[in-house]
RNA sequence: GCGCCCAUAGCUCAGCUGGAUAGAGCGUUGGCCUCCGGAGCCAAAGGUCAGAGGUUCGAAUCCUCUUGGGCGCGCCA
């Protein structure tokens, strides 16, 4: 509805440009917002105040000229100039009735925004190292990223979701070695398990799987394995992984892959149950093995952006605003993690994505500048490289901060959070905060099945409508939705509800543009309030048949919008609770 | 020391390219079912938008500085 009004005002601007009242530059999409107060109409535009200076006119005067040039439309009741030069638009009842019909006919598709020439977007998120289960911080990134992808798609963007699997590098080697050492313990070997190896229970589980599937195949002489190891802990673990490789030869890859597959599958199923699904799981190892890193480095080299110093290969990122240059290949000949990032970036562009969105934990913010520098150095527009940082979530239970230490025994994993508060509550709570805001996650509140919990407030609204329709069916009451006379919806609370319903496409569009799915959550809460208020004030079933038909169309439209909105957040819309 | 994020009601947070009288939930206080689900509704109280300057018709919003909190500054991943 807003978009239609917007285009009417735009037509007026075009006419004024043609009449040379306004400069050609003024012929843009006018800014239009929902009026905050009813007395200001339905929509308000500040376009006259913005353009007044360019036109050499007073704002109110220009506003009058714009209004004169707005085409006749049955959508508009009247248009007024107000205050310092606002253009206030009063939408006709006809327009609102038409919107209700629109919701009914579009169904699950209502809220979709038709848009053209939008960029293809790659949204990469979570991408946690597959070295263990996801924790609640990853959960926030997952809930946010998934909701963002859903919102972008609803708004007409072609958005792809991807999980970058860090399956190459030192940490994975340490992980595979950790599994092997536990496996050796299972086969009776006496070993000293290093402190800086992975010690989680899941390592035992994977080791047991290896033992079950492969028997004694990976057994080696432990005494030889631990002989003459370096004293330094980091050097020792690296020496162990090197010896594991040497001792196991081709079998090293078998253990490595069993470990990797097990952990990735664990993460995948955890996320899928959380209703977070990815289009693709992209392997870092595939970048290494396909030579993509060499290619990316060659790219930068040809551009003259690499140099050697102290035996290492450096990228001169300072030329792109970074505080210092970064190493891409160490003196020992190995590429850094950053080199993979550069290659990955290049790979995404080669797959045809115009815009790259990265969702990272706030602790990674130091990597933004250098990675954007690489993106730009590869010949791209830095504005197409977007990093959205997710701030930390702090859990509270009983008013006390929950320790996030892995050893404390307090729950830290996403799976535990999901089990404790439920997927719907967890997703809604995550969605209720904009990502750059630090988050206090109140477990007691999320768990409470009471009026304190905003999830139920919205879901309850949906369930209530479903319940009304169940009653209709049970009582055999006839309901003619198609023939309903919607002009009977004259109550103030009915009109408030219709107005809120008609905002849904605008909310989707705004949420997508700002990468802020939390706007959907707040909208749904406001809509639920309008619905509950209406529900309490007027009867549906008990009213006479013509009015009943109209009111049932209204609440059924509300049901549809609740369902569509909750879908965007990955929260279920129950028919009963 | 340098850099990024944040600061709005007692608490947790919204506030839409800067816009008209700054909003909501929880909590507090007082009300509402002979009726469709009380996980509901209505109402009241509650604010120097951290502080100080600046930009302009207009600032919670943009800029500068200060204060306070979170995080980051490896040839780690």
mmCIF file of C-alpha atoms (C1' of nucleotides) in Angstrom, chain A residues 100-101 104 465 468-473 475-491 494 534 538-557, chain B residues 35-36:
data_model
loop_
_atom_site.group_PDB
_atom_site.id
_atom_site.type_symbol
_atom_site.label_atom_id
_atom_site.label_comp_id
_atom_site.label_asym_id
_atom_site.label_seq_id
_atom_site.Cartn_x
_atom_site.Cartn_y
_atom_site.Cartn_z
ATOM 1 C CA UNK A 100 -7.564 -7.336 3.176
ATOM 2 C CA UNK A 101 -8.550 -8.985 -0.104
ATOM 3 C CA UNK A 104 -6.540 -13.347 1.467
ATOM 4 C CA UNK A 465 -7.798 -17.177 15.423
ATOM 5 C CA UNK A 468 -12.320 -19.330 16.449
ATOM 6 C CA UNK A 469 -12.410 -21.109 13.104
ATOM 7 C CA UNK A 470 -12.443 -24.491 14.830
ATOM 8 C CA UNK A 471 -15.539 -23.362 16.731
ATOM 9 C CA UNK A 472 -17.165 -22.207 13.504
ATOM 10 C CA UNK A 473 -16.678 -25.623 12.009
ATOM 11 C CA UNK A 475 -20.946 -25.408 15.429
ATOM 12 C CA UNK A 476 -21.667 -25.642 11.725
ATOM 13 C CA UNK A 477 -21.812 -21.879 11.336
ATOM 14 C CA UNK A 478 -21.743 -20.719 7.741
ATOM 15 C CA UNK A 479 -19.004 -18.331 6.722
ATOM 16 C CA UNK A 480 -18.972 -16.540 3.385
ATOM 17 C CA UNK A 481 -15.533 -14.968 3.055
ATOM 18 C CA UNK A 482 -15.729 -14.101 -0.630
ATOM 19 C CA UNK A 483 -19.068 -12.328 -0.377
ATOM 20 C CA UNK A 484 -18.317 -10.539 2.894
ATOM 21 C CA UNK A 485 -19.082 -6.817 2.979
ATOM 22 C CA UNK A 486 -15.894 -5.403 4.427
ATOM 23 C CA UNK A 487 -17.338 -1.922 4.692
ATOM 24 C CA UNK A 488 -19.045 -3.186 7.848
ATOM 25 C CA UNK A 489 -15.657 -3.059 9.587
ATOM 26 C CA UNK A 490 -16.207 0.403 11.017
ATOM 27 C CA UNK A 491 -14.959 -0.032 14.574
ATOM 28 C CA UNK A 494 -10.907 -2.997 13.429
ATOM 29 C CA UNK A 534 -9.756 -6.187 19.144
ATOM 30 C CA UNK A 538 -15.814 -7.338 19.909
ATOM 31 C CA UNK A 539 -17.480 -10.721 19.343
ATOM 32 C CA UNK A 540 -17.075 -12.625 16.091
ATOM 33 C CA UNK A 541 -19.200 -15.713 16.257
ATOM 34 C CA UNK A 542 -21.993 -14.112 18.219
ATOM 35 C CA UNK A 543 -22.503 -11.211 15.870
ATOM 36 C CA UNK A 544 -25.091 -11.285 13.096
ATOM 37 C CA UNK A 545 -24.105 -13.046 9.903
ATOM 38 C CA UNK A 546 -23.070 -10.175 7.619
ATOM 39 C CA UNK A 547 -20.914 -8.593 10.308
ATOM 40 C CA UNK A 548 -19.583 -12.010 11.300
ATOM 41 C CA UNK A 549 -18.491 -12.703 7.730
ATOM 42 C CA UNK A 550 -16.600 -9.429 7.575
ATOM 43 C CA UNK A 551 -14.960 -9.879 10.966
ATOM 44 C CA UNK A 552 -13.904 -13.416 10.197
ATOM 45 C CA UNK A 553 -12.204 -12.191 7.028
ATOM 46 C CA UNK A 554 -10.347 -9.677 9.160
ATOM 47 C CA UNK A 555 -9.084 -12.102 11.790
ATOM 48 C CA UNK A 556 -8.253 -14.694 9.164
ATOM 49 C CA UNK A 557 -6.077 -12.089 7.489
ATOM 50 C "C1'" C B 35 -19.868 -14.061 25.498
ATOM 51 C "C1'" C B 36 -15.441 -16.773 20.635
#
